[in-house]
CSV table of N, CA and C in Angstrom, one decimal:
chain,number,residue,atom,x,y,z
V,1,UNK,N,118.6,117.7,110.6
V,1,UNK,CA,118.1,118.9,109.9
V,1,UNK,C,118.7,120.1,110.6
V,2,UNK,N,119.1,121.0,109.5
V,2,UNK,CA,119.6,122.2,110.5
V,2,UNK,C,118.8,123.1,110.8
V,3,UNK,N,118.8,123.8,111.8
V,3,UNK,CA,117.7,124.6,112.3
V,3,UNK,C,118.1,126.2,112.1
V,4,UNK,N,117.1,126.6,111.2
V,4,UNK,CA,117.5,128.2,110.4
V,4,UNK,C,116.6,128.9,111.3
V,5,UNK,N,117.6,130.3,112.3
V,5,UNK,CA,116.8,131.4,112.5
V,5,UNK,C,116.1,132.1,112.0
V,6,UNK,N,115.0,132.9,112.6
V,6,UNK,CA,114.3,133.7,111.6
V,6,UNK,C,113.1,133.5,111.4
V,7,UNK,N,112.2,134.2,110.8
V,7,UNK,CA,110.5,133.8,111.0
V,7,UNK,C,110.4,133.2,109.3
V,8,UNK,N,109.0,133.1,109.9
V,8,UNK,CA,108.6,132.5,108.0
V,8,UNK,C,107.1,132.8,107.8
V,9,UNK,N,106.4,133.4,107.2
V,9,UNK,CA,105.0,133.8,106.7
V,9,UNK,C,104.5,132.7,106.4
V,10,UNK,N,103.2,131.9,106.7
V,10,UNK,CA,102.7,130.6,105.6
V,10,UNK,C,101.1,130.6,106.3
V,11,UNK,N,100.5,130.6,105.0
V,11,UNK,CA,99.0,130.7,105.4
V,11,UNK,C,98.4,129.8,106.3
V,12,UNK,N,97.1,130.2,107.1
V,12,UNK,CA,96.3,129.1,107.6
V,12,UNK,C,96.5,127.8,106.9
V,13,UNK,N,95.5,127.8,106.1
V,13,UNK,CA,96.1,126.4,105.4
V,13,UNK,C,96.9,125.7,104.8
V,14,UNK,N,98.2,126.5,104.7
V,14,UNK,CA,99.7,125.5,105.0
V,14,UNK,C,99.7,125.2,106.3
V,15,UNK,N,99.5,126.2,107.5
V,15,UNK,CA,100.0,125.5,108.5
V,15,UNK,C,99.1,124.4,109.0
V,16,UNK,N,97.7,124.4,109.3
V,16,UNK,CA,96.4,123.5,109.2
V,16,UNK,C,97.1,121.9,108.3
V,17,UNK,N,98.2,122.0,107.2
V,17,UNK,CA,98.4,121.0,106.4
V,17,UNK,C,99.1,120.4,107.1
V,18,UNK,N,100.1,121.3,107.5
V,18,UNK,CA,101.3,120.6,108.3
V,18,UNK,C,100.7,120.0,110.1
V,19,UNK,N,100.0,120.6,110.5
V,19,UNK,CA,99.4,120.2,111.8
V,19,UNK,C,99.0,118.6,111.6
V,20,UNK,N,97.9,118.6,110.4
V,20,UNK,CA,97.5,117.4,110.2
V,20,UNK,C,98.6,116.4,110.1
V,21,UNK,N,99.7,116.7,109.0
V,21,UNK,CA,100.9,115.8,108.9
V,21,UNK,C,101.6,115.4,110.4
V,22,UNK,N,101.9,116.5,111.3
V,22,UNK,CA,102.4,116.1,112.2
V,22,UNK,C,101.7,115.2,113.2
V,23,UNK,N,100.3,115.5,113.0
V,23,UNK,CA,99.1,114.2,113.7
V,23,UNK,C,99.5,112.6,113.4
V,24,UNK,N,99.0,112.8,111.7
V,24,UNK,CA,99.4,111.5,111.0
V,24,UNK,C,100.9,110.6,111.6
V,25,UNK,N,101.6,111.9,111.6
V,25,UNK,CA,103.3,111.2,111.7
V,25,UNK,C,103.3,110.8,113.2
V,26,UNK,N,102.6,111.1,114.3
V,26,UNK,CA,102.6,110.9,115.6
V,26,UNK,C,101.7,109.5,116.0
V,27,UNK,N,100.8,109.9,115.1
V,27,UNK,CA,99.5,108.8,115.3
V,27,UNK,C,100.5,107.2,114.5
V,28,UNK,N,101.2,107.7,113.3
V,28,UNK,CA,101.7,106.2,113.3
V,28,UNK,C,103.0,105.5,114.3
V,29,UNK,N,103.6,107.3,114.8
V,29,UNK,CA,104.7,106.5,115.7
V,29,UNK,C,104.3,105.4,117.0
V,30,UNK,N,102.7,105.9,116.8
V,30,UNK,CA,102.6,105.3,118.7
V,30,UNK,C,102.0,103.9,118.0
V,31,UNK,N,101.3,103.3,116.9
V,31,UNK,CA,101.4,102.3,116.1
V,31,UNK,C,102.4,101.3,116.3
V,32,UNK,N,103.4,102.1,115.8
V,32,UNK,CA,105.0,101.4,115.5
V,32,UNK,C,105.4,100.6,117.0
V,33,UNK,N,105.1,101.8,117.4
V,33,UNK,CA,105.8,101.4,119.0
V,33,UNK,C,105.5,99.9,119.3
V,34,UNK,N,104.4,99.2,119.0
V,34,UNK,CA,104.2,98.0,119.8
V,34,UNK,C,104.7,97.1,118.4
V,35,UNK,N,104.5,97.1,117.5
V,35,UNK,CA,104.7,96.4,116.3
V,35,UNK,C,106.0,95.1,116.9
V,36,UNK,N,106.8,95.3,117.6
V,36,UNK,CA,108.0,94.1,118.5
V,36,UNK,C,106.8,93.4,119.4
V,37,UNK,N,106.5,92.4,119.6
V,37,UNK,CA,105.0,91.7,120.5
V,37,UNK,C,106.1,91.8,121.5
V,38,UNK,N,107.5,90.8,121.4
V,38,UNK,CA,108.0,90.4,122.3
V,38,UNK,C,109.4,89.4,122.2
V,39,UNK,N,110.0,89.9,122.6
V,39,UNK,CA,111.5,88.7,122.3
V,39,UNK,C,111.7,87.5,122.8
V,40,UNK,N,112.0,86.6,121.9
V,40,UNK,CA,112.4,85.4,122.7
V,40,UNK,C,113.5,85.3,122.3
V,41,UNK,N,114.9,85.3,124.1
V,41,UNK,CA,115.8,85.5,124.3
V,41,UNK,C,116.1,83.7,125.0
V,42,UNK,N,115.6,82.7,125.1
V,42,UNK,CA,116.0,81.5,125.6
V,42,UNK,C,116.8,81.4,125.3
V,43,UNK,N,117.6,81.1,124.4
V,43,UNK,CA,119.1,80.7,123.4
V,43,UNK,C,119.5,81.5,124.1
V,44,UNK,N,119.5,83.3,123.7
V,44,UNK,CA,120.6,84.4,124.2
V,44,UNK,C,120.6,84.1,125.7
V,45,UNK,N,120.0,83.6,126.1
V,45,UNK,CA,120.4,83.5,128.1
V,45,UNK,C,121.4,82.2,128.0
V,46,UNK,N,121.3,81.4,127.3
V,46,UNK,CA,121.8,80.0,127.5
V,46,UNK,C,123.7,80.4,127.0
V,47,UNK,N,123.7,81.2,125.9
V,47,UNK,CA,124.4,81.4,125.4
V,47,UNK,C,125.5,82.7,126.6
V,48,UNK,N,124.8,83.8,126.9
V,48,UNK,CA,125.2,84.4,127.8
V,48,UNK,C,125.7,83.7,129.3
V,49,UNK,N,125.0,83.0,129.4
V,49,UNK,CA,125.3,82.0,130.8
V,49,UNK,C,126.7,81.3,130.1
V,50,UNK,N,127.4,81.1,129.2
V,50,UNK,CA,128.1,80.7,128.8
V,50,UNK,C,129.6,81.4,128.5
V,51,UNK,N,129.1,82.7,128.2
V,51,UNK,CA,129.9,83.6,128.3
V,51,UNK,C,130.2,84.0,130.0
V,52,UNK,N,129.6,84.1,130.5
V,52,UNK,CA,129.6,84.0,131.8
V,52,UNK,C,130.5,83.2,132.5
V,53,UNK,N,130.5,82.1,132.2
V,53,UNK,CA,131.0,81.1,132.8
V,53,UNK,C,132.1,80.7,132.2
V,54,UNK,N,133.1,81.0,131.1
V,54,UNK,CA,134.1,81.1,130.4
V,54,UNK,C,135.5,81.5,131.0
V,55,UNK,N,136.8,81.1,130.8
V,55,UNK,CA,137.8,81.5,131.4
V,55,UNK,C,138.0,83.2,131.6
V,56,UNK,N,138.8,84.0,132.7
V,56,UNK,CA,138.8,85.1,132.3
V,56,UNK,C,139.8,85.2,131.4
V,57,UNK,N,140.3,84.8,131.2
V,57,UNK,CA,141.5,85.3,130.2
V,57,UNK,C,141.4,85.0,128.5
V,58,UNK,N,139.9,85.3,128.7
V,58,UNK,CA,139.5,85.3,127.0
V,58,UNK,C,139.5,87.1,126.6
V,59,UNK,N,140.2,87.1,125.6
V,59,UNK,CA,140.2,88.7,125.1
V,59,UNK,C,138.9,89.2,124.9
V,60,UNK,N,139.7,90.7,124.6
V,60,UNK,CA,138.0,92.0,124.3
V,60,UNK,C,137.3,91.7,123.1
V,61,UNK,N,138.0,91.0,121.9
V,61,UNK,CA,137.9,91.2,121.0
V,61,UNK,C,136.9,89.5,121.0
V,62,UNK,N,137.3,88.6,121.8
V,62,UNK,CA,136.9,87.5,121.4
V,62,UNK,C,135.4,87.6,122.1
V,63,UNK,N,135.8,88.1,123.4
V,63,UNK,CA,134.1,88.4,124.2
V,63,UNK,C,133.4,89.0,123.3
V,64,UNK,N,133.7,90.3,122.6
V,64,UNK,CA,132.5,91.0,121.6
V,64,UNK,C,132.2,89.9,120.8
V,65,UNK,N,133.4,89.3,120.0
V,65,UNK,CA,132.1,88.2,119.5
V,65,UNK,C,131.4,87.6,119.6
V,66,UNK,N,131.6,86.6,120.6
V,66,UNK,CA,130.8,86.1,121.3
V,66,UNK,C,129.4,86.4,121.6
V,67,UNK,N,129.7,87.9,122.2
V,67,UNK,CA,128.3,88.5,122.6
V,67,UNK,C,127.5,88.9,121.6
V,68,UNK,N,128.0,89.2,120.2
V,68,UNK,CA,127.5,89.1,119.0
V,68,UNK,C,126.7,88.2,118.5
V,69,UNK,N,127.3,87.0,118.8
V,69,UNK,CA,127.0,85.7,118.3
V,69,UNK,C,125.8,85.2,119.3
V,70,UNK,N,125.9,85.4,120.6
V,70,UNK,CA,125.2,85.5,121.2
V,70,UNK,C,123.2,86.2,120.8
V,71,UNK,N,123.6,87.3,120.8
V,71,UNK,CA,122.9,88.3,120.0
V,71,UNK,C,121.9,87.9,118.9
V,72,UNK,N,122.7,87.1,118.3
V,72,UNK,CA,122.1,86.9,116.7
V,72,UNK,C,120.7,85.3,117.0
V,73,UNK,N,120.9,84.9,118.3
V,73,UNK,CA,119.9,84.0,118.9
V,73,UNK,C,118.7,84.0,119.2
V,74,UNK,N,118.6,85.9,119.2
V,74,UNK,CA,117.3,86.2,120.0
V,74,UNK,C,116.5,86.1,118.8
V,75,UNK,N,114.9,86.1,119.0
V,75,UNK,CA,114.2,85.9,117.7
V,75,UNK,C,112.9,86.9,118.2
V,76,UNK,N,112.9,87.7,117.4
V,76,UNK,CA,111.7,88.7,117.7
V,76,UNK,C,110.8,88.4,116.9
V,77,UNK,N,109.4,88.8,118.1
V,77,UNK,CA,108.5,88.3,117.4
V,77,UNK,C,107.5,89.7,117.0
V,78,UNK,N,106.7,89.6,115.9
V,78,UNK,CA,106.6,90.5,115.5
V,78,UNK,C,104.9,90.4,116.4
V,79,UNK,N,104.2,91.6,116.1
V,79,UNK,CA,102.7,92.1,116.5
V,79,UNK,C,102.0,91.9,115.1
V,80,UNK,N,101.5,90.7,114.7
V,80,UNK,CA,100.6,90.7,113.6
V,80,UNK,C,99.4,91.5,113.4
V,81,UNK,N,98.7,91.7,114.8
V,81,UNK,CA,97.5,92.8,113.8
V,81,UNK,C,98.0,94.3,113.9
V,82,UNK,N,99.1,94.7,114.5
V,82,UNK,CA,99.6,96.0,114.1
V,82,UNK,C,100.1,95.4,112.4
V,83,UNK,N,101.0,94.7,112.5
V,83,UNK,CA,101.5,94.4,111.0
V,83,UNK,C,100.4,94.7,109.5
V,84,UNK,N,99.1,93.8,109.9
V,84,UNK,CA,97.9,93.8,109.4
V,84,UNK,C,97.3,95.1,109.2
V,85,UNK,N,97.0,95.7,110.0
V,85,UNK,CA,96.5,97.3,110.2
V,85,UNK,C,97.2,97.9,109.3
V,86,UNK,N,98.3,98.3,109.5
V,86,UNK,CA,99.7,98.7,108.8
V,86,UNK,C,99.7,98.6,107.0
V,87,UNK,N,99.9,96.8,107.0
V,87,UNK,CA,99.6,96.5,105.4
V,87,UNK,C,98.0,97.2,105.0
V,88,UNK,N,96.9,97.3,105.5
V,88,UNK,CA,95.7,98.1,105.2
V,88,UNK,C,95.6,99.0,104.5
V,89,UNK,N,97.0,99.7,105.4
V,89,UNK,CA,96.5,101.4,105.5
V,89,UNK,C,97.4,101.6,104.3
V,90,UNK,N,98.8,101.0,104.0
V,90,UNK,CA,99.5,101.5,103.2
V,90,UNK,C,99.7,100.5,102.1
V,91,UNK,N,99.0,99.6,101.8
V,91,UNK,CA,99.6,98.9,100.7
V,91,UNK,C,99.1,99.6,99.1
V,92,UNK,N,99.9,99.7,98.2
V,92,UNK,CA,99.7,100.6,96.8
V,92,UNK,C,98.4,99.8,96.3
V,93,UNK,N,97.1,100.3,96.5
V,93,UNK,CA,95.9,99.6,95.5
V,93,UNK,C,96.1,99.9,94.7
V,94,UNK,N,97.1,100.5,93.7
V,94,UNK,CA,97.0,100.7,92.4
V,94,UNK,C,98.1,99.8,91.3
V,95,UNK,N,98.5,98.6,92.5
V,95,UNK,CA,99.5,98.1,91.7
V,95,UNK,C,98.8,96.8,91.0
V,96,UNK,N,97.6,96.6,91.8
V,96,UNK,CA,97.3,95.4,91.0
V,96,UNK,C,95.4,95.3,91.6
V,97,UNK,N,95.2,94.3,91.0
V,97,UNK,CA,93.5,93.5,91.7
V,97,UNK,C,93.3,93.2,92.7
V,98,UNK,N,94.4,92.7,93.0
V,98,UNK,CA,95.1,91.7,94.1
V,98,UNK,C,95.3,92.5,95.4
V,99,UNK,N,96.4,93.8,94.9
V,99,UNK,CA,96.2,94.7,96.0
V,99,UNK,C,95.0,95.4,96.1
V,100,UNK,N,94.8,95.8,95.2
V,100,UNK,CA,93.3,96.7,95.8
V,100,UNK,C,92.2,95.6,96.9
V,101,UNK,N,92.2,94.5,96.3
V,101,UNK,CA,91.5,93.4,97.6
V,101,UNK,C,91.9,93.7,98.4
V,102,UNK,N,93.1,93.3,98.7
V,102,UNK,CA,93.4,93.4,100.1
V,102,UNK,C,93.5,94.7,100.9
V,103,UNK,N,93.5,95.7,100.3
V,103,UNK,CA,93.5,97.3,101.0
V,103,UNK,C,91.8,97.5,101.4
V,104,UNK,N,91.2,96.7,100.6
V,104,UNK,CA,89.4,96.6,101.2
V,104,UNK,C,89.3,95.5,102.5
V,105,UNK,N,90.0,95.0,102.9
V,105,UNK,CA,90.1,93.7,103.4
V,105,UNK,C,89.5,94.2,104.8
V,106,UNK,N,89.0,93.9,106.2
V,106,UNK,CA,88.9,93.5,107.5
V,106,UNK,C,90.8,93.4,107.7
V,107,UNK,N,90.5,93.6,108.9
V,107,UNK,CA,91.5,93.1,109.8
V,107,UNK,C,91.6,91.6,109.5
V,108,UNK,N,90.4,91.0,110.5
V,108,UNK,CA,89.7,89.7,110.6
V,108,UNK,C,90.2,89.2,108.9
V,109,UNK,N,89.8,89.7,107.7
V,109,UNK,CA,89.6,89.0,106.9
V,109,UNK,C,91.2,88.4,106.5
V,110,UNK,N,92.2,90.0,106.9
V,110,UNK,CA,93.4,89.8,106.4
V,110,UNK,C,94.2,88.8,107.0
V,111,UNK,N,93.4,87.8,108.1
V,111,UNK,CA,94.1,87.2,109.1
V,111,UNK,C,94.3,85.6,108.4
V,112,UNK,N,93.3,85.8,107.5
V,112,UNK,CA,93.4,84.9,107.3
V,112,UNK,C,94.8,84.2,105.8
V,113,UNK,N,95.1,85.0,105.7
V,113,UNK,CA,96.6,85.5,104.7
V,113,UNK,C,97.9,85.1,105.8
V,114,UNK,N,98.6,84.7,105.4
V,114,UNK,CA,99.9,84.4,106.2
V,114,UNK,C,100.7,85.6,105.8
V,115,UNK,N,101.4,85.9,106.9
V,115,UNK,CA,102.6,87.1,106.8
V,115,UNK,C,103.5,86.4,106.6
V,116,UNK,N,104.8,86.8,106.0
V,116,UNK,CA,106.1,85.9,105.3
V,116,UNK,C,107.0,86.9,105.6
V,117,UNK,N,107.8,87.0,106.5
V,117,UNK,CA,108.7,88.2,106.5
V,117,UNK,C,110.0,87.7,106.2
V,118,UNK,N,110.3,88.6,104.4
V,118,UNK,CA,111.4,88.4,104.0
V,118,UNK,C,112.8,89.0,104.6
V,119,UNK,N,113.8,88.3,103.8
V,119,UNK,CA,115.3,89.3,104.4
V,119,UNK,C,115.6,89.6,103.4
């Protein structure tokens, strides 16, 4: 965003609006933050130890792959009840029955629902 000199007039309760927004927007980033539980890198070390141990006279171009390929091993795991919390707070109850259930749901209740994370 570009940043425009200069003042700007805007009542109590625009600014009061925007404070709250910047709450909300803060309060979900520290949310977010944990939402990764934790990586499992077993493969990428096995794979790395391999790169490691490889002739030197393999090119730049073949090591970035490698280390690519490498890369693509790790499997992150996600934080289900942030995930959970998350679907709660923001799923559209107005798209269906179905949704509106589940935006009434527990934590607890929604646990009992499998998460499926598409690509």
């Amino acid at each position: 965003m570009r940043k425009v000199e200069g003042t700007a007039t805007i009542s109590i309760e625009e600014l009061d609006r925007l404070r709250e927004r910047e709450q909300w927007y803060n309060d979900l980033r520290g949310k977010l933050k944990n939402i990764v539980g934790k990586l499992d890198t077993e493969e990428y070390d096995k794979e790395m130890k391999k790169i490691d141990d490889s002739p030197d006279d393999i090119s730049d171009e073949e090591l970035d792959a490698l280390i690519k390929q490498a890369a693509g091993t790790v499997k992150i795991i996600l934080n289900g009840e942030i995930i959970r919390k998350l679907i709660i707070e923001f799923i559209d109850d107005t798209k269906s029955e179905v949704h509106y259930a589940i935006s009434e749901m527990s934590t607890e209740e929604l646990k009992e629902i499998p998460l499926i994370i598409g690509g």
